[in-house]
PDB file of C-alpha atoms in Angstrom:
ATOM      1  CA  MET G   1      11.017 115.794 -97.577  1.00 51.00           C
ATOM      2  CA  ARG G   2      12.222 117.993-100.682  1.00 46.00           C
ATOM      3  CA  THR G   3      13.426 121.430-100.099  1.00 46.00           C
ATOM      4  CA  PRO G   4      10.529 123.862-100.829  1.00 43.00           C
ATOM      5  CA  GLY G   5      10.978 126.176-103.684  1.00 39.00           C
ATOM      6  CA  TRP G   6      12.235 129.079-101.834  1.00 32.00           C
ATOM      7  CA  LEU G   7      15.381 127.418-100.431  1.00 39.00           C
ATOM      8  CA  GLY G   8      16.029 125.470-103.810  1.00 39.00           C
ATOM      9  CA  ARG G   9      16.146 129.068-105.584  1.00 35.00           C
ATOM     10  CA  LEU G  10      19.351 129.437-103.730  1.00 40.00           C
ATOM     11  CA  ARG G  11      21.072 127.032-106.097  1.00 38.00           C
ATOM     12  CA  ARG G  12      20.366 129.476-109.051  1.00 37.00           C
ATOM     13  CA  PRO G  13      22.016 132.494-109.869  1.00 36.00           C
ATOM     14  CA  MET G  14      21.147 135.228-107.249  1.00 33.00           C
ATOM     15  CA  ALA G  15      18.996 137.281-109.593  1.00 29.00           C
ATOM     16  CA  ALA G  16      16.587 134.782-108.247  1.00 29.00           C
ATOM     17  CA  VAL G  17      16.814 136.238-104.820  1.00 27.00           C
ATOM     18  CA  ALA G  18      14.458 134.272-102.312  1.00 30.00           C
ATOM     19  CA  ALA G  19      11.521 136.878-103.069  1.00 29.00           C
ATOM     20  CA  ALA G  20       8.979 133.853-102.704  1.00 30.00           C
ATOM     21  CA  ALA G  21       9.994 133.040 -99.252  1.00 32.00           C
ATOM     22  CA  LEU G  22       7.606 130.734 -97.445  1.00 33.00           C
ATOM     23  CA  LEU G  23       8.866 131.832 -94.174  1.00 39.00           C
ATOM     24  CA  GLY G  24       7.779 135.224 -93.153  1.00 41.00           C
ATOM     25  CA  ALA G  25       8.622 137.495 -90.339  1.00 39.00           C
ATOM     26  CA  ALA G  26       5.980 139.703 -88.674  1.00 40.00           C
ATOM     27  CA  ALA G  27       5.211 141.310 -85.199  1.00 36.00           C
ATOM     28  CA  THR G  28       3.378 139.024 -83.188  1.00 38.00           C
ATOM     29  CA  GLY G  29       3.984 139.344 -79.291  1.00 40.00           C
ATOM     30  CA  CYS G  30       3.804 141.702 -76.640  1.00 42.00           C
ATOM     31  CA  THR G  31       6.945 141.041 -74.573  1.00 44.00           C
ATOM     32  CA  SER G  32       8.449 144.103 -73.246  1.00 50.00           C
ATOM     33  CA  ASP G  33      11.976 144.892 -74.198  1.00 53.00           C
ATOM     34  CA  ASP G  34      12.572 145.853 -70.485  1.00 53.00           C
ATOM     35  CA  ASP G  35      11.477 142.222 -69.438  1.00 67.00           C
ATOM     36  CA  TRP G  36      13.948 140.546 -71.763  1.00 80.00           C
ATOM     37  CA  GLU G  37      16.818 138.716 -69.781  1.00 78.00           C
ATOM     38  CA  ASP G  38      20.003 138.580 -72.139  1.00 88.00           C
ATOM     39  CA  ASP G  39      20.152 140.698 -75.329  1.00 87.00           C
ATOM     40  CA  ASP G  40      22.581 138.512 -76.656  1.00 93.00           C
ATOM     41  CA  VAL G  41      19.557 135.891 -76.969  1.00 96.00           C
ATOM     42  CA  VAL G  42      17.078 136.167 -79.625  1.00 96.00           C
ATOM     43  CA  ALA G  43      14.799 133.253 -78.409  1.00 96.00           C
ATOM     44  CA  TYR G  44      14.291 130.910 -75.744  1.00 97.00           C
ATOM     45  CA  VAL G  45      13.017 127.120 -76.468  1.00 97.00           C
ATOM     46  CA  ALA G  46      12.604 124.962 -73.744  1.00 94.00           C
ATOM     47  CA  ASP G  47      16.067 124.664 -72.379  1.00 92.00           C
ATOM     48  CA  GLU G  48      17.640 126.122 -75.297  1.00 95.00           C
ATOM     49  CA  ALA G  49      18.790 129.747 -75.719  1.00 97.00           C
ATOM     50  CA  ILE G  50      19.331 130.777 -79.515  1.00 98.00           C
ATOM     51  CA  THR G  51      21.936 133.534 -79.627  1.00 97.00           C
ATOM     52  CA  GLU G  52      22.470 136.362 -82.119  1.00 96.00           C
ATOM     53  CA  ALA G  53      26.080 134.967 -82.538  1.00 97.00           C
ATOM     54  CA  ALA G  54      24.756 131.559 -83.401  1.00 97.00           C
ATOM     55  CA  VAL G  55      22.218 132.576 -86.044  1.00 97.00           C
ATOM     56  CA  ASP G  56      25.111 135.116 -87.549  1.00 97.00           C
ATOM     57  CA  GLU G  57      27.697 132.347 -87.795  1.00 97.00           C
ATOM     58  CA  VAL G  58      25.075 130.092 -89.864  1.00 98.00           C
ATOM     59  CA  ALA G  59      24.009 133.284 -91.985  1.00 97.00           C
ATOM     60  CA  GLU G  60      27.908 134.248 -92.615  1.00 96.00           C
ATOM     61  CA  ALA G  61      28.658 130.600 -93.613  1.00 97.00           C
ATOM     62  CA  LEU G  62      25.944 131.038 -96.373  1.00 96.00           C
ATOM     63  CA  ARG G  63      27.208 134.532 -97.286  1.00 96.00           C
ATOM     64  CA  ALA G  64      31.016 133.115 -97.610  1.00 96.00           C
ATOM     65  CA  GLU G  65      29.915 130.129-100.030  1.00 95.00           C
ATOM     66  CA  LEU G  66      27.677 132.213-101.986  1.00 95.00           C
ATOM     67  CA  GLY G  67      29.844 135.371-102.119  1.00 94.00           C
ATOM     68  CA  ASP G  68      32.603 133.145-103.611  1.00 93.00           C
ATOM     69  CA  GLU G  69      30.250 132.405-106.401  1.00 90.00           C
ATOM     70  CA  VAL G  70      29.495 136.092-107.010  1.00 92.00           C
ATOM     71  CA  GLU G  71      33.206 136.927-106.962  1.00 93.00           C
ATOM     72  CA  ARG G  72      34.117 134.225-109.544  1.00 93.00           C
ATOM     73  CA  GLU G  73      31.454 135.692-111.931  1.00 92.00           C
ATOM     74  CA  ILE G  74      32.609 138.957-111.511  1.00 92.00           C
ATOM     75  CA  ASP G  75      36.123 137.704-112.174  1.00 92.00           C
ATOM     76  CA  LEU G  76      35.001 135.890-115.084  1.00 92.00           C
ATOM     77  CA  LEU G  77      33.206 139.260-116.499  1.00 91.00           C
ATOM     78  CA  THR G  78      36.427 140.917-115.812  1.00 91.00           C
ATOM     79  CA  GLU G  79      38.473 138.697-117.828  1.00 89.00           C
ATOM     80  CA  ASP G  80      36.166 138.363-120.807  1.00 87.00           C
ATOM     81  CA  GLY G  81      36.285 142.236-121.288  1.00 84.00           C
ATOM     82  CA  ASP G  82      32.950 142.639-122.687  1.00 87.00           C
ATOM     83  CA  MET G  83      31.833 145.049-120.254  1.00 88.00           C
ATOM     84  CA  SER G  84      32.925 148.679-119.619  1.00 89.00           C
ATOM     85  CA  GLU G  85      34.637 149.524-116.542  1.00 90.00           C
ATOM     86  CA  GLU G  86      31.322 151.504-115.465  1.00 92.00           C
ATOM     87  CA  GLU G  87      29.024 148.501-116.358  1.00 91.00           C
ATOM     88  CA  LEU G  88      31.242 146.038-114.644  1.00 91.00           C
ATOM     89  CA  ALA G  89      31.145 148.190-111.217  1.00 94.00           C
ATOM     90  CA  ALA G  90      27.281 148.542-111.723  1.00 95.00           C
ATOM     91  CA  HIS G  91      26.899 144.566-111.988  1.00 92.00           C
ATOM     92  CA  ALA G  92      29.304 144.060-109.193  1.00 92.00           C
ATOM     93  CA  GLU G  93      27.605 146.558-106.959  1.00 94.00           C
ATOM     94  CA  ARG G  94      23.953 144.844-107.810  1.00 94.00           C
ATOM     95  CA  ARG G  95      25.349 141.489-107.344  1.00 94.00           C
ATOM     96  CA  ARG G  96      26.653 142.381-104.046  1.00 95.00           C
ATOM     97  CA  GLY G  97      23.503 144.025-103.017  1.00 96.00           C
ATOM     98  CA  GLU G  98      21.517 141.068-104.021  1.00 95.00           C
ATOM     99  CA  LEU G  99      23.794 138.768-101.780  1.00 95.00           C
ATOM    100  CA  ASP G 100      23.273 141.430 -98.927  1.00 95.00           C
ATOM    101  CA  ALA G 101      19.572 141.172 -99.255  1.00 96.00           C
ATOM    102  CA  GLN G 102      19.552 137.307 -99.806  1.00 94.00           C
ATOM    103  CA  VAL G 103      21.623 136.537 -96.530  1.00 96.00           C
ATOM    104  CA  ALA G 104      19.526 139.032 -94.754  1.00 95.00           C
ATOM    105  CA  GLN G 105      16.262 136.919 -95.479  1.00 94.00           C
ATOM    106  CA  ALA G 106      18.306 133.673 -94.867  1.00 96.00           C
ATOM    107  CA  ARG G 107      18.909 134.979 -91.376  1.00 96.00           C
ATOM    108  CA  THR G 108      15.610 135.507 -90.555  1.00 94.00           C
ATOM    109  CA  ARG G 109      14.870 131.751 -91.913  1.00 95.00           C
ATOM    110  CA  VAL G 110      17.608 130.396 -89.637  1.00 97.00           C
ATOM    111  CA  LEU G 111      16.053 131.733 -86.639  1.00 97.00           C
ATOM    112  CA  GLU G 112      12.649 130.475 -87.672  1.00 97.00           C
ATOM    113  CA  MET G 113      13.788 127.002 -88.294  1.00 98.00           C
ATOM    114  CA  ARG G 114      16.021 126.901 -85.283  1.00 98.00           C
ATOM    115  CA  ILE G 115      13.073 127.788 -83.069  1.00 98.00           C
ATOM    116  CA  LEU G 116      10.737 125.152 -84.713  1.00 98.00           C
ATOM    117  CA  THR G 117      13.598 122.525 -84.628  1.00 98.00           C
ATOM    118  CA  GLU G 118      14.136 123.060 -81.008  1.00 97.00           C
ATOM    119  CA  ALA G 119      10.380 123.083 -80.178  1.00 98.00           C
ATOM    120  CA  ALA G 120       9.685 120.145 -82.336  1.00 97.00           C
ATOM    121  CA  GLY G 121      12.828 118.013 -80.952  1.00 96.00           C
ATOM    122  CA  ALA G 122      11.646 118.549 -77.413  1.00 96.00           C
ATOM    123  CA  TYR G 123       8.152 117.501 -78.504  1.00 97.00           C
ATOM    124  CA  ALA G 124       9.429 114.317 -79.997  1.00 95.00           C
ATOM    125  CA  GLU G 125      11.495 113.726 -77.011  1.00 94.00           C
ATOM    126  CA  ALA G 126       8.718 114.176 -74.703  1.00 95.00           C
ATOM    127  CA  GLU G 127       6.438 111.750 -76.978  1.00 95.00           C
ATOM    128  CA  GLY G 128       9.085 109.398 -77.627  1.00 95.00           C
ATOM    129  CA  LEU G 129       9.496 109.882 -81.214  1.00 94.00           C
ATOM    130  CA  THR G 130      12.369 109.170 -83.127  1.00 92.00           C
ATOM    131  CA  ARG G 131      14.140 112.104 -85.011  1.00 91.00           C
ATOM    132  CA  PRO G 132      15.138 110.997 -88.443  1.00 93.00           C
ATOM    133  CA  ALA G 133      18.900 111.849 -89.747  1.00 95.00           C
ATOM    134  CA  PRO G 134      18.906 114.878 -91.751  1.00 96.00           C
ATOM    135  CA  GLN G 135      19.079 114.266 -95.542  1.00 97.00           C
ATOM    136  CA  LEU G 136      22.040 116.835 -95.715  1.00 97.00           C
ATOM    137  CA  GLU G 137      23.332 115.382 -99.211  1.00 97.00           C
ATOM    138  CA  GLN G 138      19.816 116.165-100.942  1.00 96.00           C
ATOM    139  CA  HIS G 139      19.629 119.763 -99.380  1.00 97.00           C
ATOM    140  CA  ALA G 140      23.199 120.548-100.372  1.00 97.00           C
ATOM    141  CA  TYR G 141      22.520 119.493-103.812  1.00 96.00           C
ATOM    142  CA  GLU G 142      19.131 121.752-103.830  1.00 96.00           C
ATOM    143  CA  LEU G 143      20.736 124.672-102.308  1.00 94.00           C
ATOM    144  CA  GLY G 144      23.875 124.548-104.410  1.00 93.00           C
ATOM    145  CA  LEU G 145      26.010 124.470-101.301  1.00 96.00           C
ATOM    146  CA  SER G 146      28.595 121.947 -99.533  1.00 96.00           C
ATOM    147  CA  GLU G 147      27.165 119.640 -96.974  1.00 97.00           C
ATOM    148  CA  GLU G 148      29.416 121.027 -94.579  1.00 97.00           C
ATOM    149  CA  ASN G 149      27.870 124.370 -94.556  1.00 98.00           C
ATOM    150  CA  ALA G 150      26.320 125.373 -91.514  1.00 98.00           C
ATOM    151  CA  TYR G 151      23.184 126.585 -93.346  1.00 98.00           C
ATOM    152  CA  VAL G 152      22.555 123.095 -94.826  1.00 98.00           C
ATOM    153  CA  GLN G 153      22.878 121.719 -91.497  1.00 98.00           C
ATOM    154  CA  VAL G 154      20.211 123.882 -89.962  1.00 98.00           C
ATOM    155  CA  VAL G 155      18.010 123.249 -93.380  1.00 98.00           C
ATOM    156  CA  GLY G 156      18.475 119.505 -92.741  1.00 98.00           C
ATOM    157  CA  GLU G 157      17.690 119.246 -89.209  1.00 97.00           C
ATOM    158  CA  PHE G 158      14.527 121.459 -89.492  1.00 97.00           C
ATOM    159  CA  TYR G 159      13.081 119.394 -92.454  1.00 97.00           C
ATOM    160  CA  ALA G 160      14.049 116.100 -90.774  1.00 97.00           C
ATOM    161  CA  VAL G 161      11.989 117.208 -87.496  1.00 96.00           C
ATOM    162  CA  LEU G 162       9.244 118.767 -89.886  1.00 94.00           C
ATOM    163  CA  GLY G 163       8.915 115.443 -91.706  1.00 95.00           C
ATOM    164  CA  MET G 164       8.753 113.614 -88.323  1.00 95.00           C
ATOM    165  CA  MET G 165       5.916 115.821 -86.742  1.00 95.00           C
ATOM    166  CA  GLN G 166       3.789 115.402 -90.164  1.00 94.00           C
ATOM    167  CA  ALA G 167       3.861 111.814 -90.154  1.00 94.00           C
ATOM    168  CA  THR G 168       1.873 112.013 -86.823  1.00 95.00           C
ATOM    169  CA  VAL G 169      -0.878 114.100 -88.084  1.00 96.00           C
ATOM    170  CA  THR G 170      -4.080 113.569 -89.763  1.00 96.00           C
ATOM    171  CA  PRO G 171      -6.336 116.224 -91.451  1.00 97.00           C
ATOM    172  CA  ALA G 172      -8.432 118.311 -89.352  1.00 98.00           C
ATOM    173  CA  GLU G 173     -11.606 120.286 -90.268  1.00 98.00           C
ATOM    174  CA  PRO G 174     -10.509 123.659 -91.107  1.00 98.00           C
ATOM    175  CA  SER G 175     -12.675 126.340 -88.852  1.00 98.00           C
ATOM    176  CA  GLU G 176     -14.173 129.240 -90.576  1.00 98.00           C
ATOM    177  CA  ASP G 177     -11.341 131.437 -89.524  1.00 98.00           C
ATOM    178  CA  ASP G 178      -8.856 129.221 -91.287  1.00 98.00           C
ATOM    179  CA  GLN G 179     -10.921 129.204 -94.353  1.00 98.00           C
ATOM    180  CA  ARG G 180     -11.115 132.993 -94.148  1.00 98.00           C
ATOM    181  CA  GLU G 181      -7.305 133.325 -93.603  1.00 98.00           C
ATOM    182  CA  VAL G 182      -6.450 131.099 -96.715  1.00 98.00           C
ATOM    183  CA  TYR G 183      -9.486 133.217 -98.725  1.00 97.00           C
ATOM    184  CA  ASP G 184      -8.232 136.590 -97.637  1.00 97.00           C
ATOM    185  CA  GLY G 185      -4.720 135.661 -98.891  1.00 97.00           C
ATOM    186  CA  LEU G 186      -5.771 134.455-102.220  1.00 96.00           C
ATOM    187  CA  VAL G 187      -7.834 137.596-102.843  1.00 96.00           C
ATOM    188  CA  GLU G 188      -4.778 139.752-101.604  1.00 96.00           C
ATOM    189  CA  ARG G 189      -2.662 137.924-104.368  1.00 95.00           C
ATOM    190  CA  GLY G 190      -5.324 138.158-106.886  1.00 95.00           C
ATOM    191  CA  LEU G 191      -5.872 134.635-107.331  1.00 94.00           C
ATOM    192  CA  THR G 192      -9.679 134.829-106.658  1.00 93.00           C
ATOM    193  CA  SER G 193     -12.735 137.061-107.220  1.00 94.00           C
ATOM    194  CA  ALA G 194     -15.105 134.323-105.812  1.00 94.00           C
ATOM    195  CA  PRO G 195     -17.268 135.292-103.093  1.00 96.00           C
ATOM    196  CA  PHE G 196     -15.953 133.679 -99.712  1.00 97.00           C
ATOM    197  CA  GLU G 197     -19.296 131.498 -99.372  1.00 96.00           C
ATOM    198  CA  GLU G 198     -18.507 129.751-102.785  1.00 96.00           C
ATOM    199  CA  ALA G 199     -14.701 129.561-101.813  1.00 95.00           C
ATOM    200  CA  GLN G 200     -15.451 127.699 -98.358  1.00 96.00           C
ATOM    201  CA  GLU G 201     -16.906 124.859-100.533  1.00 96.00           C
ATOM    202  CA  VAL G 202     -13.467 124.275-101.942  1.00 96.00           C
ATOM    203  CA  LEU G 203     -11.319 125.142 -98.645  1.00 97.00           C
ATOM    204  CA  THR G 204     -12.142 121.836 -96.892  1.00 97.00           C
ATOM    205  CA  ALA G 205     -10.251 119.361 -94.830  1.00 97.00           C
ATOM    206  CA  GLU G 206      -9.500 117.525 -98.079  1.00 97.00           C
ATOM    207  CA  LEU G 207      -7.532 120.766 -99.567  1.00 97.00           C
ATOM    208  CA  MET G 208      -5.943 122.062 -96.235  1.00 98.00           C
ATOM    209  CA  GLY G 209      -6.778 119.858 -93.541  1.00 98.00           C
ATOM    210  CA  GLN G 210      -3.167 118.581 -93.397  1.00 97.00           C
ATOM    211  CA  GLN G 211      -1.857 122.152 -92.794  1.00 97.00           C
ATOM    212  CA  VAL G 212      -4.319 123.008 -90.529  1.00 98.00           C
ATOM    213  CA  ALA G 213      -3.327 119.949 -88.326  1.00 98.00           C
ATOM    214  CA  MET G 214       0.330 120.574 -88.722  1.00 98.00           C
ATOM    215  CA  ARG G 215      -0.035 124.223 -87.540  1.00 98.00           C
ATOM    216  CA  ASP G 216      -2.090 122.961 -84.427  1.00 98.00           C
ATOM    217  CA  LEU G 217       0.562 120.607 -83.763  1.00 98.00           C
ATOM    218  CA  LEU G 218       3.382 122.889 -84.164  1.00 98.00           C
ATOM    219  CA  ARG G 219       1.625 125.508 -81.899  1.00 98.00           C
ATOM    220  CA  GLU G 220       1.399 122.815 -79.127  1.00 98.00           C
ATOM    221  CA  ALA G 221       5.292 122.011 -79.275  1.00 98.00           C
ATOM    222  CA  LEU G 222       6.012 125.699 -79.327  1.00 98.00           C
ATOM    223  CA  GLU G 223       3.799 126.047 -76.129  1.00 98.00           C
ATOM    224  CA  ARG G 224       4.785 123.091 -74.629  1.00 98.00           C
ATOM    225  CA  ALA G 225       8.663 124.484 -75.038  1.00 98.00           C
ATOM    226  CA  GLU G 226       7.285 128.033 -73.571  1.00 97.00           C
ATOM    227  CA  THR G 227       8.985 129.645 -76.664  1.00 97.00           C
ATOM    228  CA  ARG G 228       9.764 133.248 -76.291  1.00 96.00           C
ATOM    229  CA  VAL G 229      10.910 135.383 -78.808  1.00 96.00           C
ATOM    230  CA  ARG G 230      12.862 138.766 -78.473  1.00 94.00           C
ATOM    231  CA  PRO G 231      10.461 141.640 -79.108  1.00 91.00           C
ATOM    232  CA  ASP G 232      12.262 142.888 -82.168  1.00 89.00           C
ATOM    233  CA  HIS G 233      12.599 139.515 -83.720  1.00 84.00           C
ATOM    234  CA  ASP G 234       8.736 138.029 -83.296  1.00 75.00           C
ATOM    235  CA  LEU G 235       8.386 136.151 -86.223  1.00 92.00           C
ATOM    236  CA  VAL G 236       5.463 134.177 -87.775  1.00 95.00           C
ATOM    237  CA  TYR G 237       5.866 130.654 -89.440  1.00 96.00           C
ATOM    238  CA  GLN G 238       3.678 130.341 -92.788  1.00 95.00           C
ATOM    239  CA  LEU G 239       2.383 126.917 -93.709  1.00 96.00           C
ATOM    240  CA  PRO G 240       1.593 126.972 -97.474  1.00 96.00           C
ATOM    241  CA  VAL G 241      -1.840 125.985 -98.611  1.00 97.00           C
ATOM    242  CA  THR G 242      -1.967 125.261-102.464  1.00 96.00           C
ATOM    243  CA  VAL G 243      -5.051 126.123-103.957  1.00 95.00           C
ATOM    244  CA  GLY G 244      -5.311 125.484-107.808  1.00 91.00           C
ATOM    245  CA  SER G 245      -2.320 126.965-109.227  1.00 90.00           C
ATOM    246  CA  GLY G 246      -1.760 129.507-106.417  1.00 93.00           C
ATOM    247  CA  GLU G 247      -0.994 129.416-102.597  1.00 95.00           C
ATOM    248  CA  ALA G 248      -1.846 131.335 -99.545  1.00 96.00           C
ATOM    249  CA  TYR G 249      -0.685 130.606 -95.946  1.00 97.00           C
ATOM    250  CA  LEU G 250      -1.714 129.919 -92.410  1.00 98.00           C
ATOM    251  CA  ALA G 251       0.246 131.921 -89.914  1.00 97.00           C
ATOM    252  CA  LEU G 252       1.742 130.357 -86.989  1.00 98.00           C
ATOM    253  CA  PRO G 253       3.300 133.109 -84.377  1.00 97.00           C
ATOM    254  CA  LEU G 254       6.595 131.587 -83.084  1.00 97.00           C
ATOM    255  CA  ASP G 255       6.310 133.644 -79.847  1.00 96.00           C
ATOM    256  CA  THR G 256       3.977 132.116 -77.165  1.00 93.00           C
ATOM    257  CA  ALA G 257       4.359 134.661 -74.353  1.00 84.00           C
ATOM    258  CA  ASP G 258       1.150 136.177 -72.967  1.00 65.00           C
TER     259      ASP G 258
END
């Protein structure tokens, strides 16, 4: 499975900081802060406790490698001498700020990917499915990172299990709520002005049935794993639905706590 666009853009200069992320965060659960057992743990998935430290370690591995790239760029601009000290300082501040923003967004994605990887992995084990080996070389190339980078490892494992899960589903008929969710997303992005009844004729199983089935399967995996996410990190995984030249999303809350 190819790395999607928002991940592939990491390979470019960080002016293309991941603004088009397909994984987004939003408040979803209702677990009370007072009910949370361990503040060092950000999510429980099956028998796995995902800690803040583990997520930070991956995010900082990304920062280290991309940060080296930023500093090399600043050094080259300094050597060229084409910028004044003020211009160079402003450029350096902007680039380092972009790095901070990119790593912060990537940290959220790391958590999302870890949660879904653990849930899908537990589902695969229970169903006797074979988890394929991650395609680290491909993902490293598309991300512009080394294969050994912890972020590449997380991405590779995530897309390996995601591909495994996708191979087991067949398109499902979208409900009216599913159609409405995608339609509202298209309207919000200014991608359609058609009335909903007209859009329904397009938003069929042929167009979005695979995403509906995949969302339902991932939801089942999350529920089987009794996935709980700490309230301040409640997350939603967004499955992209391509409609013409635009995209909308089906949302999947990652927290399954009542």
